[in-house]
Short mmCIF file of C-alpha atoms and ligand atoms in Angstrom, two decimals:
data_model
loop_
_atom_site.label_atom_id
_atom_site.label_comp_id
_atom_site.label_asym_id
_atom_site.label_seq_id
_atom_site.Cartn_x
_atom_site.Cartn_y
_atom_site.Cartn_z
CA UNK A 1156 -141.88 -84.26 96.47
CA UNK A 1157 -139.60 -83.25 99.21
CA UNK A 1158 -140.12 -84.37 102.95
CA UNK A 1159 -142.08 -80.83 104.10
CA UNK A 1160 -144.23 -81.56 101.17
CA UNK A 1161 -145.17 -84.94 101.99
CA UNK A 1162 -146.20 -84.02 105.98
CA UNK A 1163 -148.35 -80.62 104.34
CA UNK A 1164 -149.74 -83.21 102.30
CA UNK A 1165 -150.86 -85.53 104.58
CA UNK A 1166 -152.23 -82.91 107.12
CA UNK A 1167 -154.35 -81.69 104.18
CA UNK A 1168 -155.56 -85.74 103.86
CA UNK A 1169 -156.00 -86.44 107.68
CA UNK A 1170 -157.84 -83.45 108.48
CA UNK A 1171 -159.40 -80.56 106.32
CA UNK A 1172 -158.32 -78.81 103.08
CA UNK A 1173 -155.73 -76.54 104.01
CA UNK A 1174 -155.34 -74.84 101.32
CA UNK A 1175 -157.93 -74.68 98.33
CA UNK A 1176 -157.84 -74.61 94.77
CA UNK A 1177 -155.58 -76.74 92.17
CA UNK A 1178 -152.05 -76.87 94.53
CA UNK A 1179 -154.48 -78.28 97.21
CA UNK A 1180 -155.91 -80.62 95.01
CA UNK A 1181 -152.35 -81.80 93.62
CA UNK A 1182 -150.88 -82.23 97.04
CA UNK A 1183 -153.79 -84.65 98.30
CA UNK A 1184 -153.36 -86.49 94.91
CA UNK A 1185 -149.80 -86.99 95.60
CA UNK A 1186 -148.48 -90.18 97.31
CA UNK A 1187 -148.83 -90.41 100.86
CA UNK A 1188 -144.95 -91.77 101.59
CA UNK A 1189 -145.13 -91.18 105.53
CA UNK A 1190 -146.99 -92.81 107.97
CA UNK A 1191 -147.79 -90.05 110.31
CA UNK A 1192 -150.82 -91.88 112.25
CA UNK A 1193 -153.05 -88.83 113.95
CA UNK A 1194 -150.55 -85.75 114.03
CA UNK A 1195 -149.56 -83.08 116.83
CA UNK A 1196 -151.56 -79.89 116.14
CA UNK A 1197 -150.94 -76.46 116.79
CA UNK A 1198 -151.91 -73.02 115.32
CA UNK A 1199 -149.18 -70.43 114.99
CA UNK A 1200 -150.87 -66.54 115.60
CA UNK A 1201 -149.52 -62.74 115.38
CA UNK A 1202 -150.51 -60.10 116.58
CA UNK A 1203 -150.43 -56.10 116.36
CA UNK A 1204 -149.87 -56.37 112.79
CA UNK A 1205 -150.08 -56.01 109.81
CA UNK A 1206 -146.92 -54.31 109.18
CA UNK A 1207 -145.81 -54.46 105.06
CA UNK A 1208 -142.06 -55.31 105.58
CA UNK A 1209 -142.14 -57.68 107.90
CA UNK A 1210 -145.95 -59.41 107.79
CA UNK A 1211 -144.90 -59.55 103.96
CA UNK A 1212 -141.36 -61.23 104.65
CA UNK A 1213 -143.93 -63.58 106.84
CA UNK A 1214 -146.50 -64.60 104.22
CA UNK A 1215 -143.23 -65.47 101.56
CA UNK A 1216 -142.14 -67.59 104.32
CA UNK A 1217 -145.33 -69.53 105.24
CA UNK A 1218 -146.14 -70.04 101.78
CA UNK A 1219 -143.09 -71.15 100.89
CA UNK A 1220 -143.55 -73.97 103.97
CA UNK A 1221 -147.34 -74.37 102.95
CA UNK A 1222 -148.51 -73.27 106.53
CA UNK A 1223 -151.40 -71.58 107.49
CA UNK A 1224 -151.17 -68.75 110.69
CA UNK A 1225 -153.75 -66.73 111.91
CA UNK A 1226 -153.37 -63.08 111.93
CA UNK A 1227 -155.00 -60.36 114.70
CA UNK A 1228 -154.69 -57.16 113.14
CA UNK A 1229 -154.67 -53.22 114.88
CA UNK A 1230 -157.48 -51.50 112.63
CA UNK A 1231 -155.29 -48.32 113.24
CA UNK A 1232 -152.53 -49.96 111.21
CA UNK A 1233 -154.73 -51.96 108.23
CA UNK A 1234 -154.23 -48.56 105.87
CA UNK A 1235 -152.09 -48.89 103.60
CA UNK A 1236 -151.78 -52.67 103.92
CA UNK A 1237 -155.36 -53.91 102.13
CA UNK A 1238 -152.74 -55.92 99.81
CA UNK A 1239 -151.44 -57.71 102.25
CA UNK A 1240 -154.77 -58.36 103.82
CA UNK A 1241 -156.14 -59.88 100.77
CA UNK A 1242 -153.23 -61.95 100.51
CA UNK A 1243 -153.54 -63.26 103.81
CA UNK A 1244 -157.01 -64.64 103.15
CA UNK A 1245 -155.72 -65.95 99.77
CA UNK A 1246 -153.42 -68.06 101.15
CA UNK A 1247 -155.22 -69.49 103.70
CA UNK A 1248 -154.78 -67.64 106.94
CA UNK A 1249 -157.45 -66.70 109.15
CA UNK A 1250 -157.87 -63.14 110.31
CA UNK A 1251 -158.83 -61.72 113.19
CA UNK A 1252 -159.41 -58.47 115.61
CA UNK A 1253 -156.94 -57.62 117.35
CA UNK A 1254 -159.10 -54.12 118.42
CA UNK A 1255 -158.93 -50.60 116.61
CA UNK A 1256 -156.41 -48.79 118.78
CA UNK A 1257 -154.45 -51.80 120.46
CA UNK A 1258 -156.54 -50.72 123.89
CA UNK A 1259 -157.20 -52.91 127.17
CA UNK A 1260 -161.03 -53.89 126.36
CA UNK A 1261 -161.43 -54.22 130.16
CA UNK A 1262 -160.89 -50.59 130.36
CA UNK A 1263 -163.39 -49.68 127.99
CA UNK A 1264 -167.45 -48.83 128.50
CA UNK A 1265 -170.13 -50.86 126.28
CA UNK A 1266 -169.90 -48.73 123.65
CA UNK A 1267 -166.59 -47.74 123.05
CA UNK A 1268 -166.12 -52.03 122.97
CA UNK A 1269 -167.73 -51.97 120.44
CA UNK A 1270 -166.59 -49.40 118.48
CA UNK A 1271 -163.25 -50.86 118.93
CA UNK A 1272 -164.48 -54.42 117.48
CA UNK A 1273 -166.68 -53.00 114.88
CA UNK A 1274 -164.71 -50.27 113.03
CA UNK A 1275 -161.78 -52.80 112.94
CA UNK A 1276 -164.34 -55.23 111.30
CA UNK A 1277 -165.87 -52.79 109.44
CA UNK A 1278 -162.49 -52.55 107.56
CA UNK A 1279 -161.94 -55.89 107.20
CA UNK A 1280 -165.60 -56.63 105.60
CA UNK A 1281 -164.61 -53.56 103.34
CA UNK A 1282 -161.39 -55.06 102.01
CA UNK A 1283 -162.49 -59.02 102.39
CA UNK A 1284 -166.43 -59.59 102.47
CA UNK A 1285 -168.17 -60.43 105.50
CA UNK A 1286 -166.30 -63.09 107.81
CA UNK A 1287 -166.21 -63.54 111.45
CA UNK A 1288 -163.09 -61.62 112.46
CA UNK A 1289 -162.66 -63.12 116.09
CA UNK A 1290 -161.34 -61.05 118.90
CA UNK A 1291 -157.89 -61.44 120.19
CA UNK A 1292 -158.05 -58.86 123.52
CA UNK A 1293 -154.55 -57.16 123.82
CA UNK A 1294 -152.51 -58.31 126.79
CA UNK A 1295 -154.78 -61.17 127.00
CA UNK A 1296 -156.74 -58.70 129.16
CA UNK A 1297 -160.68 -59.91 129.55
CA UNK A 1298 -163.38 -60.04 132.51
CA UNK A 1299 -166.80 -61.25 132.86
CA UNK A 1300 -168.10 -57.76 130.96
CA UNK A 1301 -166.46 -58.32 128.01
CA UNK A 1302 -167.13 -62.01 127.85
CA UNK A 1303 -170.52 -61.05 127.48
CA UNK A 1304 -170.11 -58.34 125.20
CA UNK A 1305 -167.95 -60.17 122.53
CA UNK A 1306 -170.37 -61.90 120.00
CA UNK A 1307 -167.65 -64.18 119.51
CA UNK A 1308 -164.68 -66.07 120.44
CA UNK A 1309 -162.54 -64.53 122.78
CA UNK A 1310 -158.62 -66.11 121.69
CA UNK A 1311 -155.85 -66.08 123.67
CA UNK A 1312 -152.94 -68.39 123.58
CA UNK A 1313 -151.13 -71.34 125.52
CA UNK A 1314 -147.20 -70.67 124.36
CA UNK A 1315 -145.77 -66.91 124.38
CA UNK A 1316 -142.12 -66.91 123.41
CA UNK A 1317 -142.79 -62.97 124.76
CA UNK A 1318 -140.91 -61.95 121.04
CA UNK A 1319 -141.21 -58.70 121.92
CA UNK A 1320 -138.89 -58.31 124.79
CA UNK A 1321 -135.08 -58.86 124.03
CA UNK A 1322 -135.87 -60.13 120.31
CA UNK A 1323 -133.09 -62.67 120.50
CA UNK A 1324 -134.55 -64.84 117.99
CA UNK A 1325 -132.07 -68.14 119.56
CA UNK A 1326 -133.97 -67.65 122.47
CA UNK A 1327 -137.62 -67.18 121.42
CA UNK A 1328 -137.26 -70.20 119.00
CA UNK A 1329 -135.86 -72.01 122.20
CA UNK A 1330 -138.71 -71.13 124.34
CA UNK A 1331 -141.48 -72.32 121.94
CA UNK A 1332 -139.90 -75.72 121.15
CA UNK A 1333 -139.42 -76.05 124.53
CA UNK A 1334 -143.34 -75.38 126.10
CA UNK A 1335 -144.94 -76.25 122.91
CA UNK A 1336 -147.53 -79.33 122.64
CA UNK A 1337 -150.13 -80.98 120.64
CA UNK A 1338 -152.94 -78.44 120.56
CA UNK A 1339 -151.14 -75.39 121.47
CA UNK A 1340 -151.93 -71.64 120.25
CA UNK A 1341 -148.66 -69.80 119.93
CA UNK A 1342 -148.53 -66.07 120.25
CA UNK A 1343 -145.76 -64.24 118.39
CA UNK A 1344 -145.83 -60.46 116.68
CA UNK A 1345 -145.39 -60.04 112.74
CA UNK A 1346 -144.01 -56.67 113.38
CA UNK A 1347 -140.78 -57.94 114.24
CA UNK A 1348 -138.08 -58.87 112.21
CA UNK A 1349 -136.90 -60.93 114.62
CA UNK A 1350 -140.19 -62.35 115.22
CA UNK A 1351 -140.52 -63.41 111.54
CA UNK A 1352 -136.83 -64.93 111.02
CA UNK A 1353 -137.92 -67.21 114.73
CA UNK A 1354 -141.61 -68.05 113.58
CA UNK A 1355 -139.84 -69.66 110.35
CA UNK A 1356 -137.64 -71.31 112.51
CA UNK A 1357 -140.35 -72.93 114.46
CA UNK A 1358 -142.25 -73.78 111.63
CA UNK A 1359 -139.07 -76.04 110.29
CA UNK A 1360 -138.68 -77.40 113.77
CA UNK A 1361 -141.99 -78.16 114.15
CA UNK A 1362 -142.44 -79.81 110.95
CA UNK A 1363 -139.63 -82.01 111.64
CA UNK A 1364 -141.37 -83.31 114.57
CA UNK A 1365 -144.45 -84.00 112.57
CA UNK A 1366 -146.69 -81.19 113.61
CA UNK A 1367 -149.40 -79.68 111.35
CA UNK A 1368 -150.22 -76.51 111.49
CA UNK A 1369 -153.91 -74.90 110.80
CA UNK A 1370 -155.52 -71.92 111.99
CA UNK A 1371 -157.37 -71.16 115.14
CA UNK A 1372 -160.96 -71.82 113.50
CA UNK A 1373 -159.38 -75.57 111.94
CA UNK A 1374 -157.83 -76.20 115.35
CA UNK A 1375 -161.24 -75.32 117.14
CA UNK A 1376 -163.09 -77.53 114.63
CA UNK A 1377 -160.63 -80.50 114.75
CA UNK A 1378 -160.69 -80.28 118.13
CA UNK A 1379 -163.23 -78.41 119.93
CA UNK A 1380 -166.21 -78.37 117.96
CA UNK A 1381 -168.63 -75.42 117.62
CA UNK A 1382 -167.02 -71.90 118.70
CA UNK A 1383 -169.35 -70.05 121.27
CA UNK A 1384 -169.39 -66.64 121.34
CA UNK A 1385 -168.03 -64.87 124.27
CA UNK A 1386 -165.97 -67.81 125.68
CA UNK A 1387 -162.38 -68.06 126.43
CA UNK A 1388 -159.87 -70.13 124.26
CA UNK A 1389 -156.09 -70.99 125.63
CA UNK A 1390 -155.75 -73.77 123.61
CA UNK A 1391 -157.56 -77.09 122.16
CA UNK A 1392 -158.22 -79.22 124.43
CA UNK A 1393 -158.13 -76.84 127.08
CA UNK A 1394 -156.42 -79.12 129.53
CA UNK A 1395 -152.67 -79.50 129.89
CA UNK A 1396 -152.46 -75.57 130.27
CA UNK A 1397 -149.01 -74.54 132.15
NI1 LIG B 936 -150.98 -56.85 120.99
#
């Protein structure tokens, strides 16, 4: 059992099953060789995707590390990837909405909100089974209409690398390990190259300085407790934001 093993292993002990099934079961078996007291948490997400070539370069990468992300998906973009959707949720990541046509939700009336929200879901629940599917409003745009509108977690983020600008993936992976603490949600884009060859890069950092990773909902639960619908989430706790 090599080092990365030995941290996934005792995340999955100290807190909650990360993954299920036998190679959970065999890693909480296995012998717990580190003392890691109460670990550093943080949930890695992505956004605009999926995108097959790169989200799939992504899921080889986090399974190879054992790590779980959480994924907010364009419903414009899901055809054509249903594969890599299922695979997602078979390896443990959470999914999310990330709206239909990548649109400012503050811009939007009632209705068209929720068309955005629900024909996104709709495909989801078509290629997964009902779930939650939480909203991740592009730009981080929301007000006090939408807030009320969303029947359920609104999720934004504490730590943007911005991946999208120069892609210089020295940089991004600088600016993470830099800003990033216990309890942070990191937003980075799966549609990226880049992107993907930085988020691995973090990962490795990150589990070198004893961090476990989960997804938003594990993070919320470790942390926050009971997700209400229509509230704002930075982070967990929601102090300490920069
Ligand atoms: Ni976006």
């Amino acid at each position: 059992m090599n080092w990365r093993r030995v941290i996934a292993a005792v995340c999955a002990l100290s807190l909650i099953p990360l993954f299920s099934g036998e190679e959970g079961i065999r890693q909480a078996a296995g012998p717990a060789q580190v003392e890691v007291g109460s670990p550093p948490l943080v949930a890695l997400t992505f956004d605009d995707g999926p995108r097959n070539k790169t989200t799939g370069a992504l899921l080889d990468g986090l399974a190879l590390r054992e790590v779980p992300a959480t994924f907010f998906l364009v419903g414009s973009r899901i055809a054509g990837s249903e594969e890599l959707i299922r695979r997602m949720a078979a390896e443990g990541h959470q999914i999310g909405v990330h709206t239909y046509d990548h649109v400012i939700v503050t811009d939007l009336s009632r209705e068209d909100f929720d068309l955005q929200v629900g024909k996104t879901r709709a495909q989801l629940i078509d290629i997964l089974g009902e779930g939650e599917y939480w909203l991740r409003p592009p730009y981080g745009i929301v007000d006090q209409s939408v807030e009320q509108w969303c029947d359920c977690p609104l999720i934004l983020w504490s730590v943007d690398p911005e991946d999208w600008k120069d892609k210089d993936v020295d940089r991004i992976v600088a600016s993470v390990l830099e800003h990033v603490k216990d309890g942070d949600i990191i937003l980075m884009h799966d549609i990226f190259q880049t992107s993907v060859e930085a988020a691995l890069r973090i990962v490795d950092a990150l589990l070198d300085r004893g961090y476990c990773f989960l997804t938003v909902e594990q993070l919320m639960a470790q942390r926050q407790g009971e997700p209400r619908r229509g509230e704002v989430y930075r982070r967990f706790p929601p102090e300490n934001l920069e």
